Short mmCIF file of C-alpha atoms in Angstrom, two decimals:
data_model
loop_
_atom_site.label_atom_id
_atom_site.label_comp_id
_atom_site.label_asym_id
_atom_site.label_seq_id
_atom_site.Cartn_x
_atom_site.Cartn_y
_atom_site.Cartn_z
CA MET A 1 0.00 0.00 0.00
CA PHE A 2 1.26 3.44 -0.91
CA GLN A 3 0.49 6.83 0.59
CA GLY A 4 1.58 10.25 -0.58
CA ASN A 5 1.53 11.79 -4.03
CA LEU A 6 2.30 9.93 -7.24
CA THR A 7 5.96 10.94 -7.12
CA SER A 8 6.45 8.66 -4.09
CA VAL A 9 5.95 5.58 -6.29
CA THR A 10 9.05 4.07 -7.90
CA VAL A 11 7.37 1.50 -10.15
CA PHE A 12 3.93 0.84 -11.63
CA PHE A 13 2.42 -2.49 -12.67
CA LEU A 14 0.51 -2.55 -15.96
CA LEU A 15 -2.29 -5.12 -16.14
CA GLY A 16 -2.82 -4.79 -19.87
CA PHE A 17 -4.77 -7.81 -21.13
CA SER A 18 -3.22 -10.25 -18.64
CA HIS A 19 -6.69 -11.36 -17.49
CA TYR A 20 -7.22 -12.77 -20.98
CA PRO A 21 -4.03 -14.71 -21.95
CA LYS A 22 -5.29 -15.79 -25.39
CA VAL A 23 -6.49 -12.29 -26.19
CA GLU A 24 -3.16 -10.90 -24.98
CA VAL A 25 -1.25 -12.95 -27.56
CA ILE A 26 -3.57 -11.81 -30.36
CA VAL A 27 -3.27 -8.17 -29.21
CA PHE A 28 0.54 -8.48 -29.13
CA VAL A 29 0.69 -9.79 -32.71
CA LEU A 30 -1.74 -7.14 -33.97
CA CYS A 31 0.08 -4.33 -32.16
CA LEU A 32 3.45 -5.51 -33.47
CA LEU A 33 2.12 -5.57 -37.03
CA MET A 34 0.47 -2.15 -36.65
CA TYR A 35 3.66 -0.70 -35.17
CA LEU A 36 5.92 -2.07 -37.94
CA ILE A 37 3.53 -0.92 -40.70
CA THR A 38 3.24 2.51 -39.01
CA LEU A 39 7.03 2.88 -38.90
CA LEU A 40 7.52 1.70 -42.49
CA GLY A 41 4.64 3.69 -44.00
CA ASN A 42 5.38 6.98 -42.24
CA ILE A 43 9.15 6.79 -42.77
CA ILE A 44 8.58 6.17 -46.50
CA LEU A 45 6.12 9.08 -46.68
CA ILE A 46 8.53 11.46 -44.90
CA SER A 47 11.41 10.34 -47.14
CA ILE A 48 9.40 10.89 -50.32
CA THR A 49 8.27 14.39 -49.31
CA ILE A 50 11.88 15.34 -48.49
CA LEU A 51 13.62 13.75 -51.50
CA ASP A 52 11.15 14.72 -54.24
CA SER A 53 11.24 18.44 -55.05
CA TYR A 54 7.73 18.29 -56.58
CA LEU A 55 6.35 17.62 -53.11
CA HIS A 56 7.99 20.65 -51.50
CA LYS A 57 4.59 22.21 -50.92
CA PRO A 58 2.75 23.30 -47.73
CA MET A 59 0.38 20.32 -47.86
CA TYR A 60 3.23 17.79 -47.84
CA PHE A 61 5.19 19.76 -45.27
CA PHE A 62 2.25 19.39 -42.87
CA LEU A 63 1.86 15.77 -43.92
CA SER A 64 5.50 15.11 -42.97
CA ASN A 65 4.84 16.64 -39.55
CA LEU A 66 1.79 14.41 -39.18
CA SER A 67 3.82 11.31 -40.08
CA PHE A 68 6.55 12.27 -37.61
CA LEU A 69 3.93 12.71 -34.90
CA ASP A 70 2.39 9.32 -35.67
CA ILE A 71 5.77 7.57 -35.43
CA TRP A 72 6.56 8.99 -32.01
CA TYR A 73 3.02 8.68 -30.71
CA THR A 74 2.81 4.99 -31.56
CA SER A 75 6.35 4.39 -30.27
CA SER A 76 5.58 6.00 -26.90
CA ALA A 77 2.36 3.99 -26.50
CA PHE A 78 3.31 0.59 -27.94
CA THR A 79 7.06 0.07 -27.41
CA PRO A 80 6.87 -0.44 -23.59
CA MET A 81 3.87 -2.76 -23.99
CA LEU A 82 5.60 -4.90 -26.65
CA THR A 83 8.81 -5.01 -24.60
CA ASN A 84 6.96 -6.09 -21.45
CA PHE A 85 5.19 -8.87 -23.33
CA VAL A 86 8.48 -10.27 -24.68
CA THR A 87 10.32 -10.02 -21.34
CA GLY A 88 7.34 -11.21 -19.30
CA GLU A 89 7.50 -8.15 -17.04
CA ASN A 90 4.48 -5.90 -16.69
CA THR A 91 6.26 -3.09 -14.87
CA ILE A 92 7.26 0.44 -15.78
CA SER A 93 9.36 2.85 -13.75
CA PHE A 94 7.92 6.09 -12.42
CA VAL A 95 10.04 8.15 -14.82
CA GLY A 96 9.05 5.90 -17.73
CA CYS A 97 5.38 6.12 -16.81
CA VAL A 98 5.42 9.93 -16.58
CA ALA A 99 7.35 10.19 -19.85
CA GLN A 100 4.93 7.86 -21.62
CA MET A 101 1.88 9.67 -20.22
CA TYR A 102 3.27 13.08 -21.17
CA PHE A 103 4.60 12.36 -24.66
CA SER A 104 1.66 10.23 -25.84
CA LEU A 105 -0.78 12.90 -24.66
CA ALA A 106 1.33 15.73 -26.10
CA MET A 107 1.61 14.03 -29.49
CA GLY A 108 -2.15 13.46 -29.58
CA ALA A 109 -2.88 17.09 -28.65
CA THR A 110 -0.41 18.36 -31.25
CA GLU A 111 -2.03 16.20 -33.92
CA CYS A 112 -5.46 17.65 -33.07
CA VAL A 113 -4.22 21.20 -33.66
CA LEU A 114 -2.22 20.24 -36.75
CA LEU A 115 -5.19 18.52 -38.42
CA SER A 116 -7.35 21.62 -37.93
CA LEU A 117 -4.66 23.86 -39.45
CA MET A 118 -4.28 21.43 -42.36
CA ALA A 119 -7.99 22.02 -43.03
CA TYR A 120 -7.23 25.75 -43.20
CA ASP A 121 -4.45 24.99 -45.71
CA ARG A 122 -6.98 23.11 -47.88
CA TYR A 123 -9.41 26.03 -47.55
CA VAL A 124 -6.83 28.52 -48.83
CA ALA A 125 -5.72 26.17 -51.64
CA ILE A 126 -9.26 25.69 -52.98
CA CYS A 127 -10.94 29.00 -52.16
CA ASN A 128 -7.96 31.31 -52.86
CA PRO A 129 -5.77 29.38 -55.34
CA LEU A 130 -4.12 32.47 -56.84
CA ARG A 131 -3.07 33.85 -53.45
CA TYR A 132 -2.19 30.43 -52.01
CA PRO A 133 1.62 30.70 -52.52
CA ILE A 134 1.58 34.14 -50.88
CA ILE A 135 -0.66 33.26 -47.91
CA MET A 136 0.90 29.86 -47.20
CA ASN A 137 4.52 30.88 -47.63
CA LYS A 138 7.43 29.08 -45.96
CA LYS A 139 7.44 31.36 -42.91
CA VAL A 140 3.72 30.88 -42.27
CA CYS A 141 4.02 27.10 -42.63
CA LEU A 142 6.85 26.99 -40.10
CA GLN A 143 4.86 29.17 -37.69
CA ILE A 144 1.79 26.92 -38.04
CA ALA A 145 3.82 23.78 -37.40
CA ALA A 146 5.69 25.33 -34.46
CA GLY A 147 2.42 26.64 -33.00
CA SER A 148 0.87 23.18 -33.19
CA TRP A 149 3.79 21.55 -31.40
CA LEU A 150 4.00 24.30 -28.78
CA THR A 151 0.26 24.18 -28.03
CA GLY A 152 0.25 20.40 -27.65
CA TYR A 153 3.29 20.27 -25.39
CA LEU A 154 2.37 23.21 -23.14
CA THR A 155 -1.24 22.13 -22.51
CA THR A 156 -0.08 18.59 -21.74
CA LEU A 157 2.60 19.91 -19.38
CA VAL A 158 -0.07 21.69 -17.33
CA GLU A 159 -2.19 18.52 -17.11
CA THR A 160 0.76 16.31 -16.17
CA VAL A 161 2.02 18.64 -13.42
CA PHE A 162 -1.43 18.84 -11.83
CA VAL A 163 -1.90 15.06 -11.92
CA LEU A 164 1.48 14.45 -10.26
CA GLN A 165 0.43 16.56 -7.27
CA LEU A 166 -2.47 14.24 -6.43
CA SER A 167 -2.28 11.80 -3.53
CA LEU A 168 -2.13 8.08 -4.13
CA CYS A 169 -3.72 5.90 -1.44
CA GLY A 170 -3.74 2.26 -2.43
CA HIS A 171 -2.14 0.03 -5.04
CA ASN A 172 0.18 1.05 -7.84
CA THR A 173 -1.37 -1.23 -10.46
CA ILE A 174 -2.66 0.49 -13.60
CA ASN A 175 -5.50 -1.34 -15.34
CA HIS A 176 -4.22 -0.50 -18.82
CA PHE A 177 -1.45 -1.50 -21.22
CA ALA A 178 0.09 1.99 -20.98
CA CYS A 179 0.34 4.90 -18.56
CA GLU A 180 -2.73 6.59 -19.99
CA ILE A 181 -3.69 9.66 -17.96
CA LEU A 182 -7.31 8.58 -17.33
CA ALA A 183 -6.11 5.16 -16.10
CA VAL A 184 -3.54 6.79 -13.79
CA LEU A 185 -6.23 9.04 -12.31
CA LYS A 186 -8.12 5.95 -11.15
CA LEU A 187 -5.30 5.27 -8.65
CA VAL A 188 -5.99 8.55 -6.86
CA CYS A 189 -8.23 8.48 -3.78
CA VAL A 190 -8.55 12.24 -3.14
CA ASP A 191 -10.99 14.65 -4.77
CA THR A 192 -10.03 15.06 -8.42
CA SER A 193 -12.79 17.51 -9.40
CA MET A 194 -10.37 20.42 -9.99
CA VAL A 195 -8.04 18.33 -12.13
CA GLU A 196 -10.99 16.89 -14.06
CA LEU A 197 -12.32 20.41 -14.65
CA LEU A 198 -8.90 21.52 -15.90
CA MET A 199 -8.70 18.49 -18.19
CA LEU A 200 -12.22 19.17 -19.48
CA VAL A 201 -11.30 22.76 -20.36
CA ILE A 202 -8.07 21.72 -22.10
CA THR A 203 -9.76 18.78 -23.84
CA THR A 204 -12.51 21.11 -25.09
CA LEU A 205 -9.87 23.42 -26.55
CA ILE A 206 -7.89 20.55 -28.07
CA LEU A 207 -10.76 18.38 -29.41
CA PRO A 208 -14.14 20.12 -30.08
CA MET A 209 -12.59 23.48 -31.03
CA PRO A 210 -10.37 22.02 -33.79
CA VAL A 211 -13.35 19.96 -34.99
CA LEU A 212 -15.39 23.18 -35.20
CA LEU A 213 -12.62 24.92 -37.17
CA ILE A 214 -12.41 21.94 -39.53
CA CYS A 215 -16.20 22.01 -40.08
CA ILE A 216 -16.13 25.75 -40.81
CA SER A 217 -13.21 25.35 -43.25
CA TYR A 218 -14.93 22.52 -45.12
CA ALA A 219 -18.24 24.40 -45.21
CA PHE A 220 -16.48 27.15 -47.19
CA ILE A 221 -14.64 24.54 -49.28
CA LEU A 222 -17.86 22.70 -50.15
CA SER A 223 -19.57 25.96 -51.06
CA ASN A 224 -16.69 26.84 -53.36
CA ILE A 225 -16.54 23.37 -54.95
CA LEU A 226 -20.25 23.43 -55.79
CA ARG A 227 -19.67 26.64 -57.77
CA ILE A 228 -17.03 24.97 -59.97
CA SER A 229 -18.60 24.46 -63.41
CA SER A 230 -16.45 21.59 -64.72
CA ARG A 231 -17.04 18.09 -63.42
CA GLY A 232 -13.32 17.33 -63.56
CA GLY A 233 -12.52 20.38 -61.44
CA ARG A 234 -15.04 19.34 -58.78
CA SER A 235 -13.71 15.80 -58.77
CA LYS A 236 -10.11 17.01 -58.34
CA ALA A 237 -11.12 19.33 -55.50
CA PHE A 238 -13.03 16.56 -53.73
CA SER A 239 -10.12 14.10 -54.08
CA THR A 240 -7.75 16.70 -52.63
CA CYS A 241 -9.81 16.89 -49.43
CA ALA A 242 -10.98 13.28 -49.19
CA ALA A 243 -7.76 11.94 -47.63
CA HIS A 244 -7.64 14.66 -44.98
CA LEU A 245 -11.32 14.21 -44.11
CA THR A 246 -10.88 10.45 -43.75
CA VAL A 247 -7.97 10.93 -41.33
CA VAL A 248 -9.94 13.56 -39.38
CA VAL A 249 -12.94 11.25 -38.93
CA LEU A 250 -10.73 8.33 -37.78
CA PHE A 251 -8.61 10.37 -35.40
CA PHE A 252 -11.21 12.66 -33.82
CA GLY A 253 -13.86 9.94 -33.70
CA THR A 254 -11.75 7.71 -31.45
CA ALA A 255 -10.30 10.65 -29.46
CA LEU A 256 -13.76 12.11 -28.69
CA SER A 257 -15.11 8.70 -27.68
CA MET A 258 -12.22 8.29 -25.22
CA TYR A 259 -11.87 11.70 -23.58
CA LEU A 260 -15.39 13.13 -23.81
CA LYS A 261 -17.53 10.06 -23.16
CA PRO A 262 -20.23 10.33 -20.45
CA SER A 263 -18.97 9.69 -16.91
CA ALA A 264 -21.59 6.94 -16.52
CA VAL A 265 -19.77 4.90 -19.18
CA ASP A 266 -16.77 3.61 -17.25
CA SER A 267 -15.29 0.44 -18.67
CA GLN A 268 -11.53 -0.08 -18.65
CA GLU A 269 -11.79 -2.83 -21.26
CA ILE A 270 -13.59 -0.50 -23.66
CA ASP A 271 -10.98 2.20 -22.95
CA LYS A 272 -8.18 -0.24 -23.78
CA PHE A 273 -9.79 -1.17 -27.08
CA ILE A 274 -10.34 2.48 -28.00
CA ALA A 275 -6.72 3.23 -27.06
CA LEU A 276 -5.54 0.48 -29.42
CA VAL A 277 -7.53 2.01 -32.29
CA TYR A 278 -6.54 5.56 -31.35
CA GLY A 279 -2.86 4.79 -30.83
CA GLY A 280 -2.26 2.07 -33.40
CA LEU A 281 -4.82 1.79 -36.18
CA THR A 282 -5.14 5.50 -37.03
CA PRO A 283 -1.36 6.22 -37.31
CA MET A 284 -1.00 3.06 -39.40
CA LEU A 285 -3.75 4.05 -41.85
CA ASN A 286 -2.66 7.70 -42.26
CA PRO A 287 0.20 7.11 -44.76
CA ILE A 288 -1.87 4.47 -46.59
CA ILE A 289 -4.81 6.85 -46.98
CA TYR A 290 -2.64 9.74 -48.15
CA SER A 291 -0.51 7.69 -50.55
CA LEU A 292 -3.21 5.51 -52.14
CA ARG A 293 -5.53 8.44 -52.81
CA ASN A 294 -2.83 10.89 -53.88
CA LYS A 295 -1.57 10.84 -57.45
CA GLU A 296 1.34 13.20 -56.67
CA VAL A 297 2.66 10.90 -53.92
CA LYS A 298 2.39 7.83 -56.17
CA ALA A 299 4.13 9.68 -59.01
CA ALA A 300 6.90 10.83 -56.67
CA MET A 301 7.39 7.27 -55.42
CA LYS A 302 7.70 6.03 -58.99
CA ARG A 303 10.28 8.74 -59.83
CA LEU A 304 12.38 7.79 -56.80
CA LEU A 305 12.22 4.10 -57.70
CA ILE A 306 13.38 4.84 -61.26
CA ARG A 307 16.38 6.82 -59.95
CA ASN A 308 17.36 3.86 -57.77
CA PRO A 309 19.12 0.98 -59.60
CA PHE A 310 16.93 -1.51 -57.78
CA GLY A 311 13.87 0.61 -58.50
CA THR A 312 13.64 -0.36 -62.17
CA VAL A 313 13.74 -4.04 -61.21
CA LEU A 314 11.00 -3.51 -58.62
CA ILE A 315 8.81 -1.60 -61.08
CA SER A 316 9.30 -4.39 -63.65
CA VAL A 317 8.27 -7.02 -61.10
CA LEU A 318 5.20 -5.01 -60.09
CA ASN A 319 4.20 -4.54 -63.74
CA ASN A 320 4.56 -8.29 -64.39
CA ILE A 321 2.43 -9.10 -61.34
CA ARG A 322 -0.21 -6.63 -62.51
CA ALA A 323 -0.17 -8.10 -66.04
CA SER A 324 -0.47 -11.67 -64.74
CA THR A 325 -3.50 -10.74 -62.63
CA LEU A 326 -5.22 -9.31 -65.70
CA ILE A 327 -4.84 -12.51 -67.74
#
């Protein structure tokens, strides 16, 4: 039994899915696959946007930031869990727990802000195409990216500091596979109403407000698209926004269901499942969504493969496979 604030604890025990051994093995395999695909997909996407000069545009600059966020967010959430499963230890040090709680929450908050500002970028590109290079110049893009990171990290710092001041009276076992802030709060036995109010205010600023900004941006975008006379122009405009909208729905849908669900709905098992989707599935799908639906990314990938000596061989193999499937 422990008494005092959270800083008096030296180690935490993570239950994860240990109550369901068969499920735990399945979750481990799925998480490992999601993590490897997330790393591979996002690293490839970042490399393409850096190496191909045709993709040196604001949209792909923000997309690179998003991919970088996804890599570190998934790493902070999944790496300790995968390591513990392999070693058979379900423990995490106090420093490791705080670091995981802070960085995973900060990355998620940063992504919320960044996705809303990416919607603004799409608004300027479609509604003010002639002024787009002037409005979204290099300096503005850097300021937007820096503002997103700063907002996410500062708001999370406030939450983390307040949580660490709370008293812990009882066990140091976290009923989760990671040091998720809501799971850590369940260890506290004192009144948490002030901290919960603070978290509600910050969560409202980080989740519903960006969603509102995204809805406003796309309302103007939709209005502008409907005024385009050519069918091809409308189709191109819709395809430009489709990938971003898909990512927004996946990311904010799971985030809202986790952090703004009614207090009456309190199931740790449901929270764990949502956390898996939020922390693993969404970052894994982001590069797939953006690359499969984006002709510029696919063209850039082909150009890079052609420059590489092994690239021509790979393209030839892919073309042969495609031809054989058509026979």
